[in-house]
Coordinates of C-alpha atoms and ligand atoms in Angstrom, one line a residue:
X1 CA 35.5 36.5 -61.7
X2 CA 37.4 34.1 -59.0
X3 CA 36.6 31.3 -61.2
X4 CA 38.3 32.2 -64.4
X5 CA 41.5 33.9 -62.3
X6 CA 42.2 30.3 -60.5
X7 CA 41.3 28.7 -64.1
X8 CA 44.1 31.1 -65.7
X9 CA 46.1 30.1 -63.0
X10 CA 45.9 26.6 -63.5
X11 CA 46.6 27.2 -67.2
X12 CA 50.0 29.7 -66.4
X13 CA 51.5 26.3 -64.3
X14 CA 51.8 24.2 -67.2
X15 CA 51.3 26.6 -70.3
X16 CA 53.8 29.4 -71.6
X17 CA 51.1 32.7 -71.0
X18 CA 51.9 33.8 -74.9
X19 CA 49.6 30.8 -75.7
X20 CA 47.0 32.3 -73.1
X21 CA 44.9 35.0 -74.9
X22 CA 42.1 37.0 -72.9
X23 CA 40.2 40.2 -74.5
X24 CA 42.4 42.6 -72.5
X25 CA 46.0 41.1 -74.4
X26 CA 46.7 42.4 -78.0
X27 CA 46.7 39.3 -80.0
X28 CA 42.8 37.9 -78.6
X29 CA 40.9 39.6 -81.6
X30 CA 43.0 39.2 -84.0
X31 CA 43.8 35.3 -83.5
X32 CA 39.4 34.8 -82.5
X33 CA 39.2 36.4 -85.9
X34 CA 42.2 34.4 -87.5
X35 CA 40.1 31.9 -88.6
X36 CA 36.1 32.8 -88.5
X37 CA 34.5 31.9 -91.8
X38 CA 31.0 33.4 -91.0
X39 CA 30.7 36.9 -89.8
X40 CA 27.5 36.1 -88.2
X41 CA 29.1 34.5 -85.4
X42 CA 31.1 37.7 -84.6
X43 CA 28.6 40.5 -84.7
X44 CA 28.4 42.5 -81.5
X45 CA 26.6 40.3 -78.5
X46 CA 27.9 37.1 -79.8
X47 CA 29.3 35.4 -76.7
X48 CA 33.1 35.5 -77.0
X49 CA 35.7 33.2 -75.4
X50 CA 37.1 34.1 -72.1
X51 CA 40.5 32.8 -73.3
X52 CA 42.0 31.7 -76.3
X53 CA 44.9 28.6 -75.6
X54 CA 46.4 28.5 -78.8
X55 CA 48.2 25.6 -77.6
X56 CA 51.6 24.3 -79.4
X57 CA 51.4 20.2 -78.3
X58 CA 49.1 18.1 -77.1
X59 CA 50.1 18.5 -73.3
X60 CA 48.9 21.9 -73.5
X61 CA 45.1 20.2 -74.4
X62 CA 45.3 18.1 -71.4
X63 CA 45.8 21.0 -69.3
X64 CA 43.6 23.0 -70.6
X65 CA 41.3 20.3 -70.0
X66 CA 41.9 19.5 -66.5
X67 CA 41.5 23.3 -66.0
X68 CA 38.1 23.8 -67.6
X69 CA 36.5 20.8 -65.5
X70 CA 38.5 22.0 -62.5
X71 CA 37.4 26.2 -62.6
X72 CA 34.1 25.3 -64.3
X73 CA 34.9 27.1 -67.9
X74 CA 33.9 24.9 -70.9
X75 CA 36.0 24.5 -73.8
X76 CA 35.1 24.5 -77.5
X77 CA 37.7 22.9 -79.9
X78 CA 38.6 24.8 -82.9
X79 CA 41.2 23.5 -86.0
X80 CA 39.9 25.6 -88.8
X81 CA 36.9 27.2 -87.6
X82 CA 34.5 26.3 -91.1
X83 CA 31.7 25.4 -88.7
X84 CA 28.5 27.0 -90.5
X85 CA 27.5 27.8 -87.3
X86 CA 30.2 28.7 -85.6
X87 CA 30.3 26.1 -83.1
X88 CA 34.0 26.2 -82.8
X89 CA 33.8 29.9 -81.1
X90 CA 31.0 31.1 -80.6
X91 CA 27.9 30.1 -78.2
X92 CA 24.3 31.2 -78.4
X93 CA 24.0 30.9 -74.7
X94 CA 25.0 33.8 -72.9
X95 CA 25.7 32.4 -70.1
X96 CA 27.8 29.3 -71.2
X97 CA 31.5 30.5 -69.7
X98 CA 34.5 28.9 -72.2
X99 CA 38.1 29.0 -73.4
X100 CA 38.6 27.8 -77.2
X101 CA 41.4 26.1 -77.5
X102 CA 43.2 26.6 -81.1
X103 CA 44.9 24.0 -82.5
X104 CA 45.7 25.3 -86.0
X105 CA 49.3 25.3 -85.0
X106 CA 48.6 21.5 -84.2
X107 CA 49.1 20.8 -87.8
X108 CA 52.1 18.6 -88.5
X109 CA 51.9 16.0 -91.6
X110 CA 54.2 12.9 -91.8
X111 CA 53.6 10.6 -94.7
X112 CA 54.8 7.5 -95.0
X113 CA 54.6 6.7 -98.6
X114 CA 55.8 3.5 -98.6
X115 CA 53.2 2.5 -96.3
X116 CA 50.3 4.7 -98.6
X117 CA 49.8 6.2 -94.7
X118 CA 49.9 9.5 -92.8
X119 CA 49.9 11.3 -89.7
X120 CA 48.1 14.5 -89.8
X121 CA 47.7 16.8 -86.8
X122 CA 44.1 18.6 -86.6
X123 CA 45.4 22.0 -87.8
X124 CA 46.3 20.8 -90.5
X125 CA 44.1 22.3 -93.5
X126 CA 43.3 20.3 -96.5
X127 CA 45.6 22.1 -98.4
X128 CA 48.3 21.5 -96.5
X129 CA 48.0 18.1 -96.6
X130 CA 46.9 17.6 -100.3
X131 CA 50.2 19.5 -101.1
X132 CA 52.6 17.3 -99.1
X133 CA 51.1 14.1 -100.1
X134 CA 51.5 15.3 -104.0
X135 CA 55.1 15.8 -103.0
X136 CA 55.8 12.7 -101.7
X137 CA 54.6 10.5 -104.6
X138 CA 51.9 11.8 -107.7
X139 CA 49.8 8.9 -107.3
X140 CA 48.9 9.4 -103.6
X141 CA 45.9 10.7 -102.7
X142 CA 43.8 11.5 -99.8
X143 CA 39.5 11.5 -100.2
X144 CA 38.5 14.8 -98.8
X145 CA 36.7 18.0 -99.0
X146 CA 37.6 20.6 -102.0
X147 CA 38.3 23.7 -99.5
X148 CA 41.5 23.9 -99.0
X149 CA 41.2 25.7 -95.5
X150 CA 39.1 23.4 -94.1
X151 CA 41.2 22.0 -91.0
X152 CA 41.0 18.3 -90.7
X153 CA 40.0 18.5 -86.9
X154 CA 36.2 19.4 -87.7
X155 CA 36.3 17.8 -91.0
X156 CA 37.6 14.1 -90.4
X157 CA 35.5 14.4 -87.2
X158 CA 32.2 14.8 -88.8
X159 CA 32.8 13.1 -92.2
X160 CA 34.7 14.6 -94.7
X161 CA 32.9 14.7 -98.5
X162 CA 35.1 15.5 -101.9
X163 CA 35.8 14.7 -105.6
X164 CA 36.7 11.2 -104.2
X165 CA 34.2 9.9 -102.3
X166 CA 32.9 8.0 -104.8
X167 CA 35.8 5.8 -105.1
X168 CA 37.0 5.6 -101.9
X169 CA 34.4 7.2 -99.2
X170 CA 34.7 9.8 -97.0
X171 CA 37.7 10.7 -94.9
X172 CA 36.3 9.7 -91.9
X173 CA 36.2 5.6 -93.7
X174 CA 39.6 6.2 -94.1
X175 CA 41.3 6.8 -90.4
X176 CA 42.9 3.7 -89.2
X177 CA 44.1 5.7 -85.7
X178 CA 43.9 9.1 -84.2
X179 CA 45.5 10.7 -80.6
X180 CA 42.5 11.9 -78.4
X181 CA 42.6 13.7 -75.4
X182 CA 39.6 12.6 -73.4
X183 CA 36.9 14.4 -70.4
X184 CA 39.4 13.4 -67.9
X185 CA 42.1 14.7 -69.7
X186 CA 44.0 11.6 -70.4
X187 CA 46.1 11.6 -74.0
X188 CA 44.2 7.9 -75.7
X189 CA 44.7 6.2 -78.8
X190 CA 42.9 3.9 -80.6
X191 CA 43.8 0.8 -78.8
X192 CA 43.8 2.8 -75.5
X193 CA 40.3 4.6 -76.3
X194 CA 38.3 1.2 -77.5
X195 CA 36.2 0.4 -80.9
X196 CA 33.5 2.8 -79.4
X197 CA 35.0 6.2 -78.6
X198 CA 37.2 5.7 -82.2
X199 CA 33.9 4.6 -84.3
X200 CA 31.8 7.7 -82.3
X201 CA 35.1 10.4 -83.2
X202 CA 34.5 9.2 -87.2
X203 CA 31.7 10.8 -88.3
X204 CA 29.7 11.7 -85.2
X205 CA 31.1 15.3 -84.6
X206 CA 34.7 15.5 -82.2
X207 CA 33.3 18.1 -79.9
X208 CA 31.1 15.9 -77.9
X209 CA 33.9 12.9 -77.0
X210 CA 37.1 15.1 -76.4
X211 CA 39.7 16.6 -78.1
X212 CA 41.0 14.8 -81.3
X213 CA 44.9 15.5 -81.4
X214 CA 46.0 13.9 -84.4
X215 CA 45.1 11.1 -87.6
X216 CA 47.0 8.4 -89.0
X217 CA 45.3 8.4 -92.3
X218 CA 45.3 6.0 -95.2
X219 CA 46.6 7.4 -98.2
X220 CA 44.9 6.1 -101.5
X221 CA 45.9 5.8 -105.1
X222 CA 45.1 7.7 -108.2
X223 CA 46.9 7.7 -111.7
X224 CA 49.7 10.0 -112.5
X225 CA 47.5 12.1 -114.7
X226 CA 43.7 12.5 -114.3
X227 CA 41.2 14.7 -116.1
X228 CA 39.1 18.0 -115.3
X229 CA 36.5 19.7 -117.1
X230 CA 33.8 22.0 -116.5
X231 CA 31.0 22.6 -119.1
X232 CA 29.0 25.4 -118.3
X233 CA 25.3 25.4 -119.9
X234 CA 22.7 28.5 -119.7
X235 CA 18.8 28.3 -118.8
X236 CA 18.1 29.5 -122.4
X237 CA 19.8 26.4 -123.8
X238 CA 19.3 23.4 -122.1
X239 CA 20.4 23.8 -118.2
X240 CA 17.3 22.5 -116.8
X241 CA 16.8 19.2 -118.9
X242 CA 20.5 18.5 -118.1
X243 CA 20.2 18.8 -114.3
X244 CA 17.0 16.8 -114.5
X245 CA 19.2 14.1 -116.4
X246 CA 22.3 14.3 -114.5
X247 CA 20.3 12.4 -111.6
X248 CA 19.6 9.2 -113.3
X249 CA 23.7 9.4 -114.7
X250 CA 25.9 11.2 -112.1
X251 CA 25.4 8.4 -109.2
X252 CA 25.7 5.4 -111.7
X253 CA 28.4 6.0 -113.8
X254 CA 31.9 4.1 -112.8
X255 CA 33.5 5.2 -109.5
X256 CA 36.3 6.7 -111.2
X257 CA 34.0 9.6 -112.4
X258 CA 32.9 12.2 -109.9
X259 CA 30.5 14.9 -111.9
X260 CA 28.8 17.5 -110.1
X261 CA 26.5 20.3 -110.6
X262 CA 26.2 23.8 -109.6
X263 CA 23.3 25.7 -110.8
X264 CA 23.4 28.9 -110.1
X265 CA 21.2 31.5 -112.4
X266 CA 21.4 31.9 -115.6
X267 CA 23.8 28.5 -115.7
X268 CA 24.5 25.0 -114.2
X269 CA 28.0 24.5 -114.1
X270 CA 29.2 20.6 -114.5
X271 CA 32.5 20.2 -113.0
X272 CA 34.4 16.5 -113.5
X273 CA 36.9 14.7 -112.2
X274 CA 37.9 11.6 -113.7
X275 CA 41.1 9.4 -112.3
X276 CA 41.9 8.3 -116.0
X277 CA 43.0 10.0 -119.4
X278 CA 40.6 12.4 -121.9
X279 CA 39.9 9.5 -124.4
X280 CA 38.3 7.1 -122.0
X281 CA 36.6 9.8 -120.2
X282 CA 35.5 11.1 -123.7
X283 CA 34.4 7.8 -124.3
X284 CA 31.8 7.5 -121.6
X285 CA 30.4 10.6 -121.4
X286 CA 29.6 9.8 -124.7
X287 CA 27.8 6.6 -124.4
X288 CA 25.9 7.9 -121.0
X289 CA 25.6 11.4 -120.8
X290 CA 25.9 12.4 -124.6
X291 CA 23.0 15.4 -124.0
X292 CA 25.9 17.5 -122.3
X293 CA 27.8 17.6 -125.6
X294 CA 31.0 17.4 -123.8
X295 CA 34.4 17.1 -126.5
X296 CA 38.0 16.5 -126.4
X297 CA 38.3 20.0 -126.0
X298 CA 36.7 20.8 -122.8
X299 CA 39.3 18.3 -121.3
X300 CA 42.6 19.2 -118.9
X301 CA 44.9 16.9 -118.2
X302 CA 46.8 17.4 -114.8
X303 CA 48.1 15.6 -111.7
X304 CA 46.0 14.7 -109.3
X305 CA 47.0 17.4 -106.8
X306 CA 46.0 20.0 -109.7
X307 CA 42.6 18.8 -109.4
X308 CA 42.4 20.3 -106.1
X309 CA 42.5 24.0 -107.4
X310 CA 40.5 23.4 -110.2
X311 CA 37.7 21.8 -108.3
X312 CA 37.8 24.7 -105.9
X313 CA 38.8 27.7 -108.0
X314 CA 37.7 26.6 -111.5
X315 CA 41.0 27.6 -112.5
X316 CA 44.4 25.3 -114.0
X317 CA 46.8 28.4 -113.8
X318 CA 46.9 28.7 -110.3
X319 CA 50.8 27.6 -108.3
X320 CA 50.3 24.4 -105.9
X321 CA 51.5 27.2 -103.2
X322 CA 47.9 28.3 -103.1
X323 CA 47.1 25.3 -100.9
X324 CA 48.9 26.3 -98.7
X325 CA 47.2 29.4 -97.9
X326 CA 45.7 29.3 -94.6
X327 CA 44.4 33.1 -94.4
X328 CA 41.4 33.3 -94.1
X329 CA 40.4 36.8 -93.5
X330 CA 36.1 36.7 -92.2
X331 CA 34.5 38.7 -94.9
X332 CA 31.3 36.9 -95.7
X333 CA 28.1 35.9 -93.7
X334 CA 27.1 32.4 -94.3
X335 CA 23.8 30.2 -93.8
X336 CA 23.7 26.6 -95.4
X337 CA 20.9 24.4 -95.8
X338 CA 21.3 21.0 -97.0
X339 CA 19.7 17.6 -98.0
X340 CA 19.9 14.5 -99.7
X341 CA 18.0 12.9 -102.5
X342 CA 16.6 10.0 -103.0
X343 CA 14.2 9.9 -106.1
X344 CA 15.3 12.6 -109.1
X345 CA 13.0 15.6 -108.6
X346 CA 10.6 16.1 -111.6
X347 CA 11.6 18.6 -114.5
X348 CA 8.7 20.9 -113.4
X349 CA 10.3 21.1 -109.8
X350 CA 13.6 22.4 -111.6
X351 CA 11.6 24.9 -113.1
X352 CA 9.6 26.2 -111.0
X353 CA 12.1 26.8 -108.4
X354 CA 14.6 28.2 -111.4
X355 CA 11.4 30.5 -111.8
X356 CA 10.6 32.0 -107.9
X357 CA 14.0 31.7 -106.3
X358 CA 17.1 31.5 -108.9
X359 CA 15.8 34.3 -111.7
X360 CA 16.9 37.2 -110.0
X361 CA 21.0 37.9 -110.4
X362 CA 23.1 37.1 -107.8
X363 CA 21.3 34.5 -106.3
X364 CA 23.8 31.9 -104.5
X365 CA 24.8 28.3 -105.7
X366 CA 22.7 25.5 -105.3
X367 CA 25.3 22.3 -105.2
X368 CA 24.6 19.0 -105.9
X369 CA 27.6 16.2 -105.6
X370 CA 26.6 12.6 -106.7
X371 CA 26.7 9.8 -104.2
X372 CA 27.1 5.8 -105.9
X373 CA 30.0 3.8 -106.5
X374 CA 31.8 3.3 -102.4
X375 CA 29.0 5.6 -100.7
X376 CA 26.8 3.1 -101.7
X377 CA 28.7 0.0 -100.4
X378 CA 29.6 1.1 -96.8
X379 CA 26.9 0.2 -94.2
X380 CA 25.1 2.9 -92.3
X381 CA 26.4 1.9 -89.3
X382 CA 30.0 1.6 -90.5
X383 CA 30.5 4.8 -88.9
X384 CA 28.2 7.7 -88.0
X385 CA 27.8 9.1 -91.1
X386 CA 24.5 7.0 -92.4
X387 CA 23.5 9.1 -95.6
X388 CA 25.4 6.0 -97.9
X389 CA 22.4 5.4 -100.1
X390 CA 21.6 8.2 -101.7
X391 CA 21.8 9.6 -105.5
X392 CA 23.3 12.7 -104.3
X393 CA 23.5 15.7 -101.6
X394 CA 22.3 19.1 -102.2
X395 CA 23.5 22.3 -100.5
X396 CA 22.0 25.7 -101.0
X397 CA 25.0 28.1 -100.0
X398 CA 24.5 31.5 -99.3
X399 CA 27.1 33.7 -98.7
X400 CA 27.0 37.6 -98.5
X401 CA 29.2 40.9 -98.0
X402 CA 26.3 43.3 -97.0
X403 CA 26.7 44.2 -93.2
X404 CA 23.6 44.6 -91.4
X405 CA 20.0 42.5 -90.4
X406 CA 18.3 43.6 -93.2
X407 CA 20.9 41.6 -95.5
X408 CA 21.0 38.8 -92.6
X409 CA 17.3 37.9 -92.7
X410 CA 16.8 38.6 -96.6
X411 CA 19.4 36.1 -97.4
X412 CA 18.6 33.6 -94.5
X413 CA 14.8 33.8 -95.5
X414 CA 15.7 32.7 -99.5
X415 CA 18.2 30.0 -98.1
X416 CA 14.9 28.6 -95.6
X417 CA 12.4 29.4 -98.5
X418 CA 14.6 27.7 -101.8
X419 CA 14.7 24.8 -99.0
X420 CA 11.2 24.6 -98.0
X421 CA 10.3 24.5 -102.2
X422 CA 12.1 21.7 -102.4
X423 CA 10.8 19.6 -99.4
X424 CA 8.2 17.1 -101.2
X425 CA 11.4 15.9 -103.4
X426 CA 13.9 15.5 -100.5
X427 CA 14.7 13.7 -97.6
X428 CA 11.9 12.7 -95.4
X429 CA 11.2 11.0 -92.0
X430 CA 13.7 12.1 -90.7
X431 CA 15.2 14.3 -92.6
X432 CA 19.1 13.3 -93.6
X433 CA 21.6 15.9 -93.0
X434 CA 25.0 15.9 -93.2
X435 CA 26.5 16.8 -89.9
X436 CA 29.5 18.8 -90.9
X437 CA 27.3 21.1 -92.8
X438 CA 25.4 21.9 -89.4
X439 CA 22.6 24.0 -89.0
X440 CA 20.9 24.9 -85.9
X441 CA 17.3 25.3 -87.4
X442 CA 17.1 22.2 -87.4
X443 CA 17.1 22.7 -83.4
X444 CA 19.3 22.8 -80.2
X445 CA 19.9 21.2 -77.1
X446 CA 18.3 21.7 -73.3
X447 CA 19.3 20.8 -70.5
X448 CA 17.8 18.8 -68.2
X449 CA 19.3 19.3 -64.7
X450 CA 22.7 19.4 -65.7
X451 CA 23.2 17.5 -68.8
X452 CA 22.0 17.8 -72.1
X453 CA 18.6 16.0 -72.5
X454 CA 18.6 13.3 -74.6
X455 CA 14.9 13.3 -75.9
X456 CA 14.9 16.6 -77.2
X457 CA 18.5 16.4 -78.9
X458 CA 16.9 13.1 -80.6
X459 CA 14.9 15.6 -82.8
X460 CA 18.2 17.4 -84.5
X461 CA 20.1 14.0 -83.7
X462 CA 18.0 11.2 -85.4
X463 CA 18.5 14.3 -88.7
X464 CA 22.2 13.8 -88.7
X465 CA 22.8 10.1 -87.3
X466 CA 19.4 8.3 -88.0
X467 CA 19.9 5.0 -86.0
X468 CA 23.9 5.5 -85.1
X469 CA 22.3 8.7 -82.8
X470 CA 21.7 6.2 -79.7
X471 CA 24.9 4.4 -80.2
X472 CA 26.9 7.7 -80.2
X473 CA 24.6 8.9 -76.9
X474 CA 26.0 5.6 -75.4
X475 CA 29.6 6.2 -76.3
X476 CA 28.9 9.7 -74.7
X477 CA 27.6 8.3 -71.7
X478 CA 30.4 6.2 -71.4
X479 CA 33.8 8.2 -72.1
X480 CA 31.9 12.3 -71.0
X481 CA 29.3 11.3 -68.0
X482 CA 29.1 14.5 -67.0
X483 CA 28.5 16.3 -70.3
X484 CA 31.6 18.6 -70.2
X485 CA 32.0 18.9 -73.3
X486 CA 28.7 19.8 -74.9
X487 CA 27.7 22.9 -77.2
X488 CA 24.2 23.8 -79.0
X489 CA 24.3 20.2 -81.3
X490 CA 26.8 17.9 -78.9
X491 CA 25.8 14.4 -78.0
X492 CA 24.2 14.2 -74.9
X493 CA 24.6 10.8 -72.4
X494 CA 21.9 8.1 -73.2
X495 CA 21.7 7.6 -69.7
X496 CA 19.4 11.1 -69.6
X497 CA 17.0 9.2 -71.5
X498 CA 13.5 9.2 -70.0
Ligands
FDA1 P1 35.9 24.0 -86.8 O1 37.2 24.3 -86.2 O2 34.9 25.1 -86.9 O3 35.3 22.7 -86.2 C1 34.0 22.3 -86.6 C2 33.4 21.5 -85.4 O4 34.3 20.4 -85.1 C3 33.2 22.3 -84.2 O5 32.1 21.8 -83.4 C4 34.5 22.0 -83.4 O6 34.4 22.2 -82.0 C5 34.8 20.5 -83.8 N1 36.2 20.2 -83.8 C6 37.1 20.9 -84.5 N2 38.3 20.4 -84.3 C7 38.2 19.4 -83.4 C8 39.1 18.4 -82.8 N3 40.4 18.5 -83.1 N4 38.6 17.5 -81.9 C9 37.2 17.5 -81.6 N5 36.3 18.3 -82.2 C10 36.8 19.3 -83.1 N6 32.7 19.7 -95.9 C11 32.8 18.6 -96.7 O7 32.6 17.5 -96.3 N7 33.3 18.8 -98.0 C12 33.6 20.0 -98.5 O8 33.9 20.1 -99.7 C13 33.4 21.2 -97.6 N8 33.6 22.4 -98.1 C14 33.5 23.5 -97.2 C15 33.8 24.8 -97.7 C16 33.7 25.9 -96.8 C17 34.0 27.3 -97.3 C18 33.2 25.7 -95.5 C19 33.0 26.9 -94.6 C20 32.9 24.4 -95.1 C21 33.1 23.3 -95.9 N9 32.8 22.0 -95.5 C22 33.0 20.9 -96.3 C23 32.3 21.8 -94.1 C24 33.5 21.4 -93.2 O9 33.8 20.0 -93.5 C25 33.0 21.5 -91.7 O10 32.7 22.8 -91.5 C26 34.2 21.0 -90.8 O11 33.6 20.7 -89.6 C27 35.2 22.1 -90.6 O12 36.3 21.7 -89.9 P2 37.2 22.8 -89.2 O13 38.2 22.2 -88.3 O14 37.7 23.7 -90.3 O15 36.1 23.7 -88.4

């Protein structure tokens, strides 16, 4: 249409058209696909870009910006495109005209290791950055997520939960600035943006208050060596008592001890990370946990950065170089529920859903990472995130390789049912769930004239934010008015309120 040639236009006068991809040049699929985690959001009659701006600095955003508002084409921000709904390309509404713009080439780290500080663009993956800071100095860290493609754009913007969190938070409590390029398409920092804007961009989801450029990060401090184990334990020995017990340990025991759980049939898997040596970690699990049997034996004793891989691939032997693997070819479908827990859930609840959902074989993991220690100590309001004081989250994970809706509705009907068995024991009134493990059952905005309506996006809103929802609506209303940039969860204005 007229529309998107003067909005191509108005990109080609300030951006080089090799960065401009539409679905009649050769590089659109390949670079939409580039980094898509969920096939679901690429199956014929999803609702495509109409460009790709796969933008090299931040000018390039600000144009693109000014463009979109300009032509009328809305623009949805992708780093590393892990969205579990696909947010970051996709839109469910067919008529929603918009241009993604890519920023995984964004993605220059400078650390400062004097300072214990960083500057990370948002295309940066985890990886990436967990692999410079190692290099820099063995006893830097930074408290994030354990995929190392995850891109820190999406991440740091809605959170950010790993093997650290206990000790030091989320990666969202640990931004001190960040470069933003705003509705009007003006390049802000924190001091230029306000306390609002740069609390609202921690934890409440990037996509609805602009585009966030770059972190400054604080880097944090872990021993020279830490320790890994994982102790796997099968339903016919004692896998149900111990996840039953590993809710009254896993969120109390000291902050330098991150244990989680995956139970997946016929095991639980306990995976550990502790920022101290074997014999002390030996020590407690001993005095706390002594039900799991754990010896000297099951420990390894690594760097820190090593901790990475073996938290994500279970695995010692792999090179560092594997962080820095950004390829992520699309070859599963995905659908994620999630929850948090308050009070343990009763042995008999294990049980019976060990007995109707996780007998049969393949069935995906069910996750559980303790809360405690930091999480506990940060206020709700602190920043958007409000889930502090709970024992732990729980994520049922469901990926699969079959094509095809049969497949699609099998496996999002077990991830729905598993979730719906466990609703007396989780989260209630409202719900709590984690916004950067999004999903849209939990419902999707309307308009109302022609901005999102705030009363109905209060229902998936208050899920995510609880009380922080109407302070992020008034930061909305504040630095996006006019609701440009909005997708199926965005913010909407308060000022839509009724
Ligand atoms: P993507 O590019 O899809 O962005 C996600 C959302 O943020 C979209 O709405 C997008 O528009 C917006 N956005 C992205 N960049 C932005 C920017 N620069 N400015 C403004 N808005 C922006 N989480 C966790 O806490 N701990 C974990 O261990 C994991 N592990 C994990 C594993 C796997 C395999 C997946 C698929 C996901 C996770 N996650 C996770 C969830 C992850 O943190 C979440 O999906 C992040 O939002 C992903 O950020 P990306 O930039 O990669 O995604």
């Amino acid at each position: 249409s007229s529309d998107v040639d003067a909005f191509l236009g108005c990109l080609y006068a300030d951006i080089p058209p090799r960065l401009v991809h539409t679905p009649s040049t050769n590089n659109y699929s390949a670079l939409l696909l580039s980094s898509v985690r969920n096939l679901r959001y690429v199956l014929p009659g999803t609702v495509r870009p109409l460009v790709i701006v796969a933008v090299t600095e931040p000018g390039h955003v600000q144009t693109t910006v000014l463009c979109g508002r300009r032509h009328s084409v809305r623009i949805r921000t992708r780093s590393g495109g892990h969205d579990y709904e696909g947010l970051s390309y996709a839109s469910l509404d067919p008529h929603q005209r918009f241009a993604v713009l890519d920023l995984a080439e964004l993605r220059a780290i400078h650390i400062d290791a004097a300072r214990a500080e960083a500057w990370v663009g948002s295309g940066a993956s985890l990886g990436e950055l967990y692999y410079a800071v190692a290099a820099a100095n063995r006893t830097l860290a930074f408290p994030a997520g354990s995929c190392p493609t995850v891109c820190f754009g999406g991440h740091l913007s809605g959170g950010g939960f790993g093997s650290l969190a206990r000790k030091y938070g989320l990666s969202a409590d640990n931004v001190l600035d960040a470069v933003v390029v705003d509705a009007q398409g003006r390049l802000l920092n924190r001091s230029t943006m306000g306390e609002d804007f740069f609390w609202a961009i921690r934890g409440g989801g990037g996509e609805s208050f602009g585009v966030v450029v770059s972190w400054k990060v604080r880097l944090v401090r872990v021993p020279e060596t830490v320790t890994v184990f994982g102790i796997r334990r099968f339903r016919n020995q004692s896998a149900i008592d111990l996840v039953t017990k590993w809710q009254d340990i896993a969120p109390f025991l000291p902050r330098d001890l991150y244990l989680r759980v995956l139970v997946q049939n016929p095991q639980a898997d306990f995976v550990a990370l502790f920022l101290g040596r074997c014999g002390r970690l030996f020590d407690i699990m001993r005095r706390r946990f002594p039900e799991l049997g754990m010896t000297q034996a099951d420990c390894q004793e690594i760097s820190w950065v090593q901790s990475t891989i073996f938290i994500e691939f279970f695995t010692t032997d792999k090179p560092l170089e594997v962080l820095l693997d950004r390829s992520n070819k699309p070859d599963y479908y995905l659908k994620v529920k999630s929850d948090h827990v308050q009070e343990p859930i009763p042995r008999h609840a294990w049980e019976s859903l060990w007995e109707k959902w996780l007998d049969e074989p393949g069935t995906p993991p069910i996750m559980l990472d303790p809360y405690g220690g930091r999480m506990g100590s940060i206020s709700p309001s602190a920043t958007p995130f409000p889930h502090r004081d709970y024992l732990y989250q729980l994520q049922i994970y469901s990926f699969w390789f079959e094509n095809g809706t049969d497949a699609l509705e099998k496996r999002i009907s077990w991830v729905r049912g598993v979730h719906k068995e466990l609703e007396p024991y989780v989260s209630k009134n409202p719900r709590a769930v984690y916004v950067n493990y999004r999903d849209l059952d939990l419902g999707t905005n309307e308009l109302e004239g022609n901005v999102t309506s705030y009363d109905n996006a209060k229902v998936w809103g208050e899920k995510y934010f609880k009380g922080n929802f109407e302070r992020l609506a008034g930061v909305k209303s504040r630095v996006d008015p006019d609701d440009f940039f909005r997708n199926e969860q965005s913010i909407p204005p308060l000022r839509a309120a009724k």
